[in-house]
Amino acid sequence: MPTVDTFLPDIIQSTFFSGYTVFNTVVYTLILVAFILAIIKMFKKLEFDPLSIFYSIIPFIFLGSSTRALVDNGVYPKTVFLITPGLYILVGLVTILSFLFCIYLFTKKGIDYRYSLFFIGLILSLPNLVLFSNVNFTAIIYVI
């Protein structure tokens, strides 16, 4: 008789690592909607314009997409937190926590939250930039 220790990982493995299915798409959509609603509520509560950090989150977008590309190329291991949706949840949480930290710095020290958020994302993205030397750029050129 299967136990929780073996049954649950098997369900997760067969359901979430099996590629894009209708079930996965619905789950990802629900997660995305929940994140968007939480972010909207957070910005209203903090009284900040979301467009003010548009350029500041570009390094975080690069972080998520480049990490996924490095996983697909075998540079990083394929784990729950490094594939969809785990990776995007993780990067989203890191972005939100970084934003809240930058707002704290802004209110206490007067440091512009847009620049500090950009540099936090840039620093977090640096390892991926270094590891891109392991990627087959010929394949990327064929896609372009």
Short mmCIF file of C-alpha atoms in Angstrom, two decimals, residues 1-136:
data_model
loop_
_atom_site.label_atom_id
_atom_site.label_comp_id
_atom_site.label_asym_id
_atom_site.label_seq_id
_atom_site.Cartn_x
_atom_site.Cartn_y
_atom_site.Cartn_z
CA MET A 1 0.00 0.00 0.00
CA PRO A 2 1.48 3.38 -0.98
CA THR A 3 2.32 5.82 1.77
CA VAL A 4 2.21 9.61 1.68
CA ASP A 5 6.00 9.61 1.29
CA THR A 6 5.77 7.75 -2.02
CA PHE A 7 2.26 8.53 -3.25
CA LEU A 8 2.42 12.34 -3.08
CA PRO A 9 5.77 12.71 -4.90
CA ASP A 10 4.52 10.32 -7.61
CA ILE A 11 1.36 12.42 -8.10
CA ILE A 12 3.41 15.63 -8.27
CA GLN A 13 5.90 14.04 -10.67
CA SER A 14 3.25 12.69 -13.04
CA THR A 15 1.04 15.79 -12.89
CA PHE A 16 3.40 18.75 -12.85
CA PHE A 17 6.46 17.39 -14.67
CA SER A 18 4.50 15.93 -17.57
CA GLY A 19 4.60 19.09 -19.67
CA TYR A 20 1.78 21.47 -20.40
CA THR A 21 -1.59 19.85 -19.81
CA VAL A 22 -5.05 21.33 -19.34
CA PHE A 23 -4.72 20.76 -15.59
CA ASN A 24 -1.33 22.48 -15.43
CA THR A 25 -2.57 25.43 -17.48
CA VAL A 26 -5.57 25.92 -15.18
CA VAL A 27 -3.35 25.72 -12.08
CA TYR A 28 -0.82 28.16 -13.55
CA THR A 29 -3.63 30.56 -14.47
CA LEU A 30 -5.08 30.46 -10.96
CA ILE A 31 -1.65 31.10 -9.47
CA LEU A 32 -1.09 34.02 -11.84
CA VAL A 33 -4.48 35.57 -11.08
CA ALA A 34 -3.85 35.25 -7.33
CA PHE A 35 -0.45 36.92 -7.71
CA ILE A 36 -1.86 39.75 -9.82
CA LEU A 37 -4.66 40.43 -7.34
CA ALA A 38 -2.22 40.40 -4.42
CA ILE A 39 0.15 42.77 -6.23
CA ILE A 40 -2.68 45.18 -7.09
CA LYS A 41 -3.80 45.17 -3.46
CA MET A 42 -0.21 45.72 -2.27
CA PHE A 43 0.29 48.75 -4.55
CA LYS A 44 -3.01 50.28 -3.44
CA LYS A 45 -2.09 49.82 0.21
CA LEU A 46 1.41 51.27 -0.27
CA GLU A 47 0.05 54.07 -2.49
CA PHE A 48 2.68 53.56 -5.19
CA ASP A 49 2.20 53.66 -8.94
CA PRO A 50 3.09 50.27 -10.46
CA LEU A 51 4.40 51.98 -13.60
CA SER A 52 7.10 53.67 -11.51
CA ILE A 53 8.97 50.35 -11.22
CA PHE A 54 8.47 49.21 -14.82
CA TYR A 55 12.15 49.52 -15.76
CA SER A 56 13.33 48.44 -12.32
CA ILE A 57 11.90 44.94 -12.64
CA ILE A 58 13.55 44.16 -15.99
CA PRO A 59 16.50 42.41 -14.27
CA PHE A 60 14.01 40.20 -12.39
CA ILE A 61 12.32 39.28 -15.67
CA PHE A 62 15.75 38.40 -17.05
CA LEU A 63 16.46 36.40 -13.89
CA GLY A 64 13.38 34.23 -14.34
CA SER A 65 13.70 33.68 -18.07
CA SER A 66 17.46 33.11 -18.04
CA THR A 67 17.23 30.68 -15.14
CA ARG A 68 14.61 28.71 -17.05
CA ALA A 69 16.83 28.72 -20.17
CA LEU A 70 19.79 27.49 -18.13
CA VAL A 71 17.65 24.69 -16.66
CA ASP A 72 16.56 23.67 -20.17
CA ASN A 73 20.22 23.61 -21.26
CA GLY A 74 21.22 21.39 -18.34
CA VAL A 75 23.29 24.02 -16.52
CA TYR A 76 20.95 24.05 -13.51
CA PRO A 77 19.18 20.92 -12.24
CA LYS A 78 15.51 20.42 -13.05
CA THR A 79 13.83 20.90 -9.66
CA VAL A 80 10.40 22.11 -8.57
CA PHE A 81 11.72 25.62 -7.87
CA LEU A 82 13.58 25.95 -11.17
CA ILE A 83 10.81 25.03 -13.61
CA THR A 84 7.38 26.47 -14.35
CA PRO A 85 5.48 27.52 -12.24
CA GLY A 86 7.81 27.15 -9.25
CA LEU A 87 10.49 29.34 -10.79
CA TYR A 88 8.10 32.17 -11.57
CA ILE A 89 6.54 31.96 -8.12
CA LEU A 90 10.01 32.09 -6.58
CA VAL A 91 11.17 35.02 -8.72
CA GLY A 92 7.86 36.80 -8.11
CA LEU A 93 8.23 36.44 -4.35
CA VAL A 94 11.85 37.60 -4.49
CA THR A 95 10.77 40.62 -6.57
CA ILE A 96 7.99 41.52 -4.14
CA LEU A 97 10.24 41.12 -1.10
CA SER A 98 12.94 43.19 -2.81
CA PHE A 99 10.38 45.88 -3.62
CA LEU A 100 9.19 45.99 0.00
CA PHE A 101 12.81 46.22 1.19
CA CYS A 102 13.43 49.08 -1.26
CA ILE A 103 10.31 50.89 -0.04
CA TYR A 104 11.64 50.50 3.51
CA LEU A 105 15.00 52.00 2.43
CA PHE A 106 13.14 54.81 0.68
CA THR A 107 11.08 55.74 3.74
CA LYS A 108 13.94 55.40 6.25
CA LYS A 109 17.00 56.55 4.28
CA GLY A 110 15.56 58.39 1.26
CA ILE A 111 17.22 56.00 -1.21
CA ASP A 112 15.30 55.93 -4.49
CA TYR A 113 13.42 52.61 -4.54
CA ARG A 114 13.53 52.35 -8.33
CA TYR A 115 17.32 52.32 -8.51
CA SER A 116 17.80 50.06 -5.52
CA LEU A 117 15.25 47.57 -6.91
CA PHE A 118 17.02 47.60 -10.29
CA PHE A 119 20.42 46.93 -8.70
CA ILE A 120 19.11 44.13 -6.48
CA GLY A 121 17.71 42.43 -9.60
CA LEU A 122 20.93 43.04 -11.47
CA ILE A 123 23.05 41.51 -8.70
CA LEU A 124 20.76 38.47 -8.53
CA SER A 125 21.01 38.07 -12.33
CA LEU A 126 24.83 38.18 -12.50
CA PRO A 127 25.37 34.42 -11.92
CA ASN A 128 23.11 33.66 -14.88
CA LEU A 129 25.06 36.05 -17.09
CA VAL A 130 28.28 34.27 -16.16
CA LEU A 131 26.75 30.84 -16.80
CA PHE A 132 25.52 31.78 -20.27
CA SER A 133 28.96 30.81 -21.55
CA ASN A 134 27.68 27.21 -21.31
CA VAL A 135 24.77 27.85 -23.69
CA ASN A 136 24.72 26.93 -27.38
#
